[in-house]
Amino acid sequence: MTARLLRPGDDPIRPAQVDAVEITLDGETMRGVQGQTIAGIVLASGVLSWRRTSVDGRPRGLFCGIGVCFDCLVIVNGERDVRACQRRAVDGDAVASQHDRLPEASA
Ligand code: FES
């Protein structure tokens, strides 16, 4: 039997029943399904960038998507420096964008 002939309930990749997940990004509610990363839900909601660089204030969001570049940092339930591309969303997660400034140079 090929994958094309699998019944929906037997398909391990696309289970018939998926649980909905609801998160907020800076207070805006976004919906996804269980198993999606925070970045996946945010992107699917049409938001392409959610933080700014510390030097030039340029927009950043998903770049590598595999946990290497740290461009996607967010605050999740008060925990800073969370990579949105690596954290699976949990229903009720409160996500906040994270804008950091470089430390002031000491004299
Ligand atoms: S997009 Fe590169 S670490 Fe998340």
PDB file of C-alpha atoms and ligand atoms in Angstrom:
ATOM      1  CA  MET A   1       0.000   0.000   0.000  1.00  0.00           C
ATOM      2  CA  THR A   2       1.390   3.383  -0.914  1.00  0.00           C
ATOM      3  CA  ALA A   3       1.109   6.459   1.257  1.00  0.00           C
ATOM      4  CA  ARG A   4      -1.427   7.829  -1.182  1.00  0.00           C
ATOM      5  CA  LEU A   5      -3.811   5.011  -0.277  1.00  0.00           C
ATOM      6  CA  LEU A   6      -3.608   5.431   3.511  1.00  0.00           C
ATOM      7  CA  ARG A   7      -6.909   6.069   5.220  1.00  0.00           C
ATOM      8  CA  PRO A   8      -6.922   9.407   7.043  1.00  0.00           C
ATOM      9  CA  GLY A   9      -6.977   7.753  10.468  1.00  0.00           C
ATOM     10  CA  ASP A  10      -3.943   5.603   9.623  1.00  0.00           C
ATOM     11  CA  ASP A  11      -1.747   8.414   8.334  1.00  0.00           C
ATOM     12  CA  PRO A  12       0.881   9.164  11.014  1.00  0.00           C
ATOM     13  CA  ILE A  13       1.897  12.382   9.310  1.00  0.00           C
ATOM     14  CA  ARG A  14      -1.563  13.889   9.077  1.00  0.00           C
ATOM     15  CA  PRO A  15      -3.671  12.539  11.913  1.00  0.00           C
ATOM     16  CA  ALA A  16      -7.406  12.932  11.440  1.00  0.00           C
ATOM     17  CA  GLN A  17      -7.861  14.706  14.754  1.00  0.00           C
ATOM     18  CA  VAL A  18      -5.690  17.727  15.593  1.00  0.00           C
ATOM     19  CA  ASP A  19      -6.005  19.841  18.704  1.00  0.00           C
ATOM     20  CA  ALA A  20      -6.177  23.591  18.317  1.00  0.00           C
ATOM     21  CA  VAL A  21      -3.667  25.833  20.058  1.00  0.00           C
ATOM     22  CA  GLU A  22      -4.193  29.500  20.807  1.00  0.00           C
ATOM     23  CA  ILE A  23      -1.334  31.851  21.683  1.00  0.00           C
ATOM     24  CA  THR A  24      -0.914  35.592  21.890  1.00  0.00           C
ATOM     25  CA  LEU A  25       1.884  37.673  20.410  1.00  0.00           C
ATOM     26  CA  ASP A  26       2.048  41.089  22.067  1.00  0.00           C
ATOM     27  CA  GLY A  27      -1.600  40.648  22.980  1.00  0.00           C
ATOM     28  CA  GLU A  28      -2.801  39.617  19.527  1.00  0.00           C
ATOM     29  CA  THR A  29      -4.458  36.196  19.494  1.00  0.00           C
ATOM     30  CA  MET A  30      -3.173  33.657  16.961  1.00  0.00           C
ATOM     31  CA  ARG A  31      -4.409  30.145  16.328  1.00  0.00           C
ATOM     32  CA  GLY A  32      -2.600  27.021  15.205  1.00  0.00           C
ATOM     33  CA  VAL A  33      -2.586  23.306  15.830  1.00  0.00           C
ATOM     34  CA  GLN A  34      -0.772  21.200  18.392  1.00  0.00           C
ATOM     35  CA  GLY A  35       2.773  20.438  17.261  1.00  0.00           C
ATOM     36  CA  GLN A  36       3.366  23.726  15.494  1.00  0.00           C
ATOM     37  CA  THR A  37       6.214  25.927  16.630  1.00  0.00           C
ATOM     38  CA  ILE A  38       5.546  29.437  17.822  1.00  0.00           C
ATOM     39  CA  ALA A  39       7.224  30.747  14.658  1.00  0.00           C
ATOM     40  CA  GLY A  40       4.974  28.533  12.535  1.00  0.00           C
ATOM     41  CA  ILE A  41       1.825  29.929  14.114  1.00  0.00           C
ATOM     42  CA  VAL A  42       3.059  33.511  13.898  1.00  0.00           C
ATOM     43  CA  LEU A  43       4.035  33.155  10.236  1.00  0.00           C
ATOM     44  CA  ALA A  44       0.753  31.438   9.399  1.00  0.00           C
ATOM     45  CA  SER A  45      -1.001  34.420  10.987  1.00  0.00           C
ATOM     46  CA  GLY A  46       0.687  36.716   8.482  1.00  0.00           C
ATOM     47  CA  VAL A  47       3.333  38.263  10.733  1.00  0.00           C
ATOM     48  CA  LEU A  48       6.748  38.092   9.062  1.00  0.00           C
ATOM     49  CA  SER A  49       8.892  39.913  11.632  1.00  0.00           C
ATOM     50  CA  TRP A  50       8.545  40.246  15.388  1.00  0.00           C
ATOM     51  CA  ARG A  51      11.735  41.798  16.675  1.00  0.00           C
ATOM     52  CA  ARG A  52      14.262  44.471  15.709  1.00  0.00           C
ATOM     53  CA  THR A  53      18.039  44.335  15.640  1.00  0.00           C
ATOM     54  CA  SER A  54      19.847  46.101  18.464  1.00  0.00           C
ATOM     55  CA  VAL A  55      22.087  48.245  16.239  1.00  0.00           C
ATOM     56  CA  ASP A  56      19.965  49.406  13.312  1.00  0.00           C
ATOM     57  CA  GLY A  57      16.473  48.432  14.403  1.00  0.00           C
ATOM     58  CA  ARG A  58      15.984  46.278  11.322  1.00  0.00           C
ATOM     59  CA  PRO A  59      13.112  43.800  11.346  1.00  0.00           C
ATOM     60  CA  ARG A  60      13.838  40.162  12.091  1.00  0.00           C
ATOM     61  CA  GLY A  61      11.716  37.041  12.229  1.00  0.00           C
ATOM     62  CA  LEU A  62      12.433  33.590  10.875  1.00  0.00           C
ATOM     63  CA  PHE A  63      15.775  33.209   9.060  1.00  0.00           C
ATOM     64  CA  CYS A  64      17.273  29.725   9.397  1.00  0.00           C
ATOM     65  CA  GLY A  65      14.255  28.015  10.926  1.00  0.00           C
ATOM     66  CA  ILE A  66      16.475  25.359  12.526  1.00  0.00           C
ATOM     67  CA  GLY A  67      17.695  26.993  15.729  1.00  0.00           C
ATOM     68  CA  VAL A  68      21.058  28.274  14.518  1.00  0.00           C
ATOM     69  CA  CYS A  69      20.794  32.010  13.838  1.00  0.00           C
ATOM     70  CA  PHE A  70      18.837  33.249  16.895  1.00  0.00           C
ATOM     71  CA  ASP A  71      17.002  35.800  14.740  1.00  0.00           C
ATOM     72  CA  CYS A  72      13.634  34.618  16.013  1.00  0.00           C
ATOM     73  CA  LEU A  73      14.084  35.333  19.738  1.00  0.00           C
ATOM     74  CA  VAL A  74      10.925  36.013  21.736  1.00  0.00           C
ATOM     75  CA  ILE A  75       9.791  36.089  25.338  1.00  0.00           C
ATOM     76  CA  VAL A  76       7.459  33.190  26.183  1.00  0.00           C
ATOM     77  CA  ASN A  77       5.509  33.366  29.437  1.00  0.00           C
ATOM     78  CA  GLY A  78       8.202  35.659  30.847  1.00  0.00           C
ATOM     79  CA  GLU A  79      11.135  33.501  29.726  1.00  0.00           C
ATOM     80  CA  ARG A  80      13.557  35.499  27.586  1.00  0.00           C
ATOM     81  CA  ASP A  81      15.695  34.382  24.636  1.00  0.00           C
ATOM     82  CA  VAL A  82      13.382  31.623  23.421  1.00  0.00           C
ATOM     83  CA  ARG A  83      13.902  30.639  19.788  1.00  0.00           C
ATOM     84  CA  ALA A  84      10.440  30.742  18.267  1.00  0.00           C
ATOM     85  CA  CYS A  85      11.443  28.278  15.564  1.00  0.00           C
ATOM     86  CA  GLN A  86      12.356  25.644  18.154  1.00  0.00           C
ATOM     87  CA  ARG A  87       9.620  26.014  20.794  1.00  0.00           C
ATOM     88  CA  ARG A  88       6.420  24.107  20.209  1.00  0.00           C
ATOM     89  CA  ALA A  89       3.451  26.244  21.051  1.00  0.00           C
ATOM     90  CA  VAL A  90       1.380  25.334  24.080  1.00  0.00           C
ATOM     91  CA  ASP A  91      -2.205  26.474  24.359  1.00  0.00           C
ATOM     92  CA  GLY A  92      -2.306  29.770  26.232  1.00  0.00           C
ATOM     93  CA  ASP A  93       1.323  30.769  25.656  1.00  0.00           C
ATOM     94  CA  ALA A  94       1.816  34.506  26.071  1.00  0.00           C
ATOM     95  CA  VAL A  95       4.515  35.481  23.598  1.00  0.00           C
ATOM     96  CA  ALA A  96       6.087  38.921  23.571  1.00  0.00           C
ATOM     97  CA  SER A  97       8.482  40.382  21.050  1.00  0.00           C
ATOM     98  CA  GLN A  98      11.973  40.959  22.375  1.00  0.00           C
ATOM     99  CA  HIS A  99      13.806  44.158  21.490  1.00  0.00           C
ATOM    100  CA  ASP A 100      17.223  44.482  23.055  1.00  0.00           C
ATOM    101  CA  ARG A 101      19.611  47.388  22.948  1.00  0.00           C
ATOM    102  CA  LEU A 102      23.354  47.074  23.049  1.00  0.00           C
ATOM    103  CA  PRO A 103      24.843  47.864  26.465  1.00  0.00           C
ATOM    104  CA  GLU A 104      26.176  51.385  26.877  1.00  0.00           C
ATOM    105  CA  ALA A 105      29.941  51.644  26.476  1.00  0.00           C
ATOM    106  CA  SER A 106      31.598  52.395  29.794  1.00  0.00           C
ATOM    107  CA  ALA A 107      34.162  55.204  29.927  1.00  0.00           C
TER     108      ALA A 107
HETATM  109  S1  FES B   1      15.106  31.254  12.847  1.00  0.00           S
HETATM  110 FE1  FES B   1      17.195  30.864  13.217  1.00  0.00          FE
HETATM  111  S2  FES B   1      17.206  30.255  15.303  1.00  0.00           S
HETATM  112 FE2  FES B   1      15.116  30.518  14.869  1.00  0.00          FE
END
